[in-house]
Amino acid sequence: MRILQAILLLSSLISTLSTGKGPVGLTTITQRYALIADSSLDALLIIDVEMGGIVGHLILHDRQYDLSGSDYDKVVGGKWSDVDKDGWMDPTGVSTCPSCNFVFVTSSKLKQFYKIRLDRPLKEMANNDDGSADFSSFSQSEWSAITAWPDATSTERNLR
């Protein structure tokens, strides 16, 4: 219950500080850590919900697509329609499991979602043998697009 309260508090605080879309997906890693998909940053963030703060991150676009000052101001101001976000993943949700060495990310990019490969499960990164957490390898994770459904304009439906 405590972790849920901390997450709700964090989400409320973030939403009052900006008018962009911000955190749009969340999954717990442990009682202390949560993984958040943030569309304003086009990133996944690992949050320490007990101590506060970001302890790991993964930028989801090639850095050549970083926004310039004026575009960034528009995004933070919630004016997404005025910004060219080509090259951005634009996450809408995130999911993993305690023993999974991958993370799934849903996207607003029509029919695609993404699989991010991890060198070890996030729960293991949070619980090292010495009791510490080390999410340093998370920022180096690689992802691939997965097209799981047929073309949205197609009449053919391959759902099983």
GROMACS .gro file of C-alpha atoms in nm:
model
  160
    1MET     CA    1   0.000   0.000   0.000
    2ARG     CA    2   0.289   0.234   0.082
    3ILE     CA    3   0.440   0.197  -0.265
    4LEU     CA    4   0.105   0.277  -0.428
    5GLN     CA    5   0.071   0.590  -0.214
    6ALA     CA    6   0.422   0.702  -0.310
    7ILE     CA    7   0.355   0.641  -0.679
    8LEU     CA    8   0.027   0.830  -0.670
    9LEU     CA    9   0.197   1.117  -0.487
   10LEU     CA   10   0.479   1.123  -0.742
   11SER     CA   11   0.233   1.119  -1.034
   12SER     CA   12   0.029   1.401  -0.880
   13LEU     CA   13   0.339   1.610  -0.818
   14ILE     CA   14   0.469   1.562  -1.170
   15SER     CA   15   0.133   1.646  -1.327
   16THR     CA   16   0.103   1.968  -1.127
   17LEU     CA   17   0.447   2.084  -1.236
   18SER     CA   18   0.387   2.051  -1.609
   19THR     CA   19   0.111   2.035  -1.862
   20GLY     CA   20   0.272   1.782  -2.098
   21LYS     CA   21   0.160   1.417  -2.117
   22GLY     CA   22   0.435   1.303  -1.880
   23PRO     CA   23   0.428   0.956  -1.719
   24VAL     CA   24   0.178   0.741  -1.907
   25GLY     CA   25   0.268   0.388  -1.797
   26LEU     CA   26   0.394   0.230  -1.478
   27THR     CA   27   0.495  -0.110  -1.347
   28THR     CA   28   0.653  -0.206  -1.015
   29ILE     CA   29   0.996  -0.364  -0.996
   30THR     CA   30   1.012  -0.412  -0.618
   31GLN     CA   31   0.850  -0.239  -0.321
   32ARG     CA   32   1.112   0.033  -0.355
   33TYR     CA   33   1.149   0.075  -0.732
   34ALA     CA   34   0.906   0.142  -1.017
   35LEU     CA   35   0.949   0.164  -1.393
   36ILE     CA   36   0.769   0.454  -1.561
   37ALA     CA   37   0.715   0.526  -1.932
   38ASP     CA   38   0.733   0.903  -1.985
   39SER     CA   39   0.613   1.033  -2.320
   40SER     CA   40   0.727   1.392  -2.260
   41LEU     CA   41   1.086   1.271  -2.238
   42ASP     CA   42   1.044   0.971  -2.469
   43ALA     CA   43   1.212   0.765  -2.201
   44LEU     CA   44   1.174   0.489  -1.946
   45LEU     CA   45   1.261   0.599  -1.592
   46ILE     CA   46   1.338   0.387  -1.288
   47ILE     CA   47   1.213   0.569  -0.980
   48ASP     CA   48   1.312   0.513  -0.617
   49VAL     CA   49   0.970   0.561  -0.457
   50GLU     CA   50   1.104   0.546  -0.101
   51MET     CA   51   1.389   0.796  -0.127
   52GLY     CA   52   1.258   0.983  -0.430
   53GLY     CA   53   1.442   1.048  -0.754
   54ILE     CA   54   1.537   0.881  -1.079
   55VAL     CA   55   1.793   0.601  -1.038
   56GLY     CA   56   1.795   0.472  -1.396
   57HIS     CA   57   1.681   0.580  -1.740
   58LEU     CA   58   1.665   0.475  -2.102
   59ILE     CA   59   1.611   0.733  -2.378
   60LEU     CA   60   1.391   0.567  -2.641
   61HIS     CA   61   1.501   0.765  -2.946
   62ASP     CA   62   1.828   0.824  -3.124
   63ARG     CA   63   1.983   1.136  -2.970
   64GLN     CA   64   1.985   1.303  -3.314
   65TYR     CA   65   1.609   1.345  -3.254
   66ASP     CA   66   1.650   1.535  -2.925
   67LEU     CA   67   1.429   1.840  -2.918
   68SER     CA   68   1.573   2.190  -2.942
   69GLY     CA   69   1.491   2.455  -2.683
   70SER     CA   70   1.175   2.593  -2.844
   71ASP     CA   71   1.035   2.248  -2.929
   72TYR     CA   72   1.111   2.123  -2.578
   73ASP     CA   73   0.923   2.421  -2.433
   74LYS     CA   74   0.622   2.329  -2.650
   75VAL     CA   75   0.627   1.966  -2.530
   76VAL     CA   76   0.648   2.066  -2.164
   77GLY     CA   77   0.369   2.314  -2.233
   78GLY     CA   78   0.150   2.035  -2.371
   79LYS     CA   79   0.151   2.155  -2.735
   80TRP     CA   80   0.240   1.819  -2.892
   81SER     CA   81   0.071   1.899  -3.222
   82ASP     CA   82   0.324   2.179  -3.284
   83VAL     CA   83   0.626   1.947  -3.253
   84ASP     CA   84   0.773   1.708  -3.509
   85LYS     CA   85   0.833   1.390  -3.308
   86ASP     CA   86   0.961   1.176  -3.595
   87GLY     CA   87   1.209   0.929  -3.455
   88TRP     CA   88   1.043   0.919  -3.113
   89MET     CA   89   0.892   0.598  -2.976
   90ASP     CA   90   0.624   0.793  -2.782
   91PRO     CA   91   0.553   0.528  -2.515
   92THR     CA   92   0.202   0.472  -2.382
   93GLY     CA   93   0.260   0.177  -2.149
   94VAL     CA   94   0.525  -0.050  -2.001
   95SER     CA   95   0.530  -0.406  -1.867
   96THR     CA   96   0.779  -0.664  -1.739
   97CYS     CA   97   0.791  -0.948  -1.487
   98PRO     CA   98   1.026  -1.024  -1.195
   99SER     CA   99   1.226  -1.290  -1.384
  100CYS     CA  100   1.203  -1.134  -1.734
  101ASN     CA  101   1.517  -1.006  -1.904
  102PHE     CA  102   1.305  -0.782  -2.123
  103VAL     CA  103   1.052  -0.500  -2.102
  104PHE     CA  104   0.757  -0.451  -2.336
  105VAL     CA  105   0.663  -0.092  -2.429
  106THR     CA  106   0.343   0.005  -2.607
  107SER     CA  107   0.345   0.308  -2.832
  108SER     CA  108   0.115   0.554  -3.000
  109LYS     CA  109   0.285   0.460  -3.328
  110LEU     CA  110  -0.017   0.267  -3.462
  111LYS     CA  111   0.045  -0.107  -3.470
  112GLN     CA  112   0.391  -0.127  -3.315
  113PHE     CA  113   0.513  -0.211  -2.974
  114TYR     CA  114   0.867  -0.268  -2.860
  115LYS     CA  115   1.076  -0.523  -2.676
  116ILE     CA  116   1.370  -0.390  -2.479
  117ARG     CA  117   1.635  -0.650  -2.404
  118LEU     CA  118   1.799  -0.631  -2.061
  119ASP     CA  119   2.128  -0.786  -1.953
  120ARG     CA  120   1.941  -0.919  -1.647
  121PRO     CA  121   1.594  -0.874  -1.496
  122LEU     CA  122   1.518  -0.538  -1.333
  123LYS     CA  123   1.442  -0.714  -1.003
  124GLU     CA  124   1.798  -0.852  -1.003
  125MET     CA  125   1.936  -0.503  -1.075
  126ALA     CA  126   1.741  -0.380  -0.774
  127ASN     CA  127   1.868  -0.657  -0.544
  128ASN     CA  128   2.242  -0.709  -0.584
  129ASP     CA  129   2.419  -0.961  -0.361
  130ASP     CA  130   2.550  -0.684  -0.136
  131GLY     CA  131   2.201  -0.537  -0.090
  132SER     CA  132   2.260  -0.241  -0.323
  133ALA     CA  133   2.083  -0.156  -0.648
  134ASP     CA  134   2.267  -0.104  -0.977
  135PHE     CA  135   2.062   0.008  -1.277
  136SER     CA  136   2.365   0.139  -1.472
  137SER     CA  137   2.329  -0.116  -1.754
  138PHE     CA  138   1.965  -0.018  -1.810
  139SER     CA  139   2.059   0.294  -2.008
  140GLN     CA  140   2.253   0.075  -2.254
  141SER     CA  141   1.962  -0.161  -2.325
  142GLU     CA  142   1.868  -0.223  -2.687
  143TRP     CA  143   1.518  -0.241  -2.829
  144SER     CA  144   1.344  -0.375  -3.136
  145ALA     CA  145   1.005  -0.303  -3.287
  146ILE     CA  146   0.747  -0.581  -3.294
  147THR     CA  147   0.457  -0.570  -3.537
  148ALA     CA  148   0.199  -0.797  -3.383
  149TRP     CA  149  -0.112  -0.701  -3.569
  150PRO     CA  150  -0.207  -0.667  -3.934
  151ASP     CA  151  -0.211  -0.337  -4.117
  152ALA     CA  152  -0.486  -0.119  -3.967
  153THR     CA  153  -0.621  -0.047  -4.316
  154SER     CA  154  -0.625  -0.412  -4.419
  155THR     CA  155  -0.944  -0.616  -4.427
  156GLU     CA  156  -0.741  -0.926  -4.342
  157ARG     CA  157  -0.746  -1.006  -3.970
  158ASN     CA  158  -0.493  -1.255  -3.838
  159LEU     CA  159  -0.602  -1.243  -3.476
  160ARG     CA  160  -0.606  -1.583  -3.309
   0.00000   0.00000   0.00000
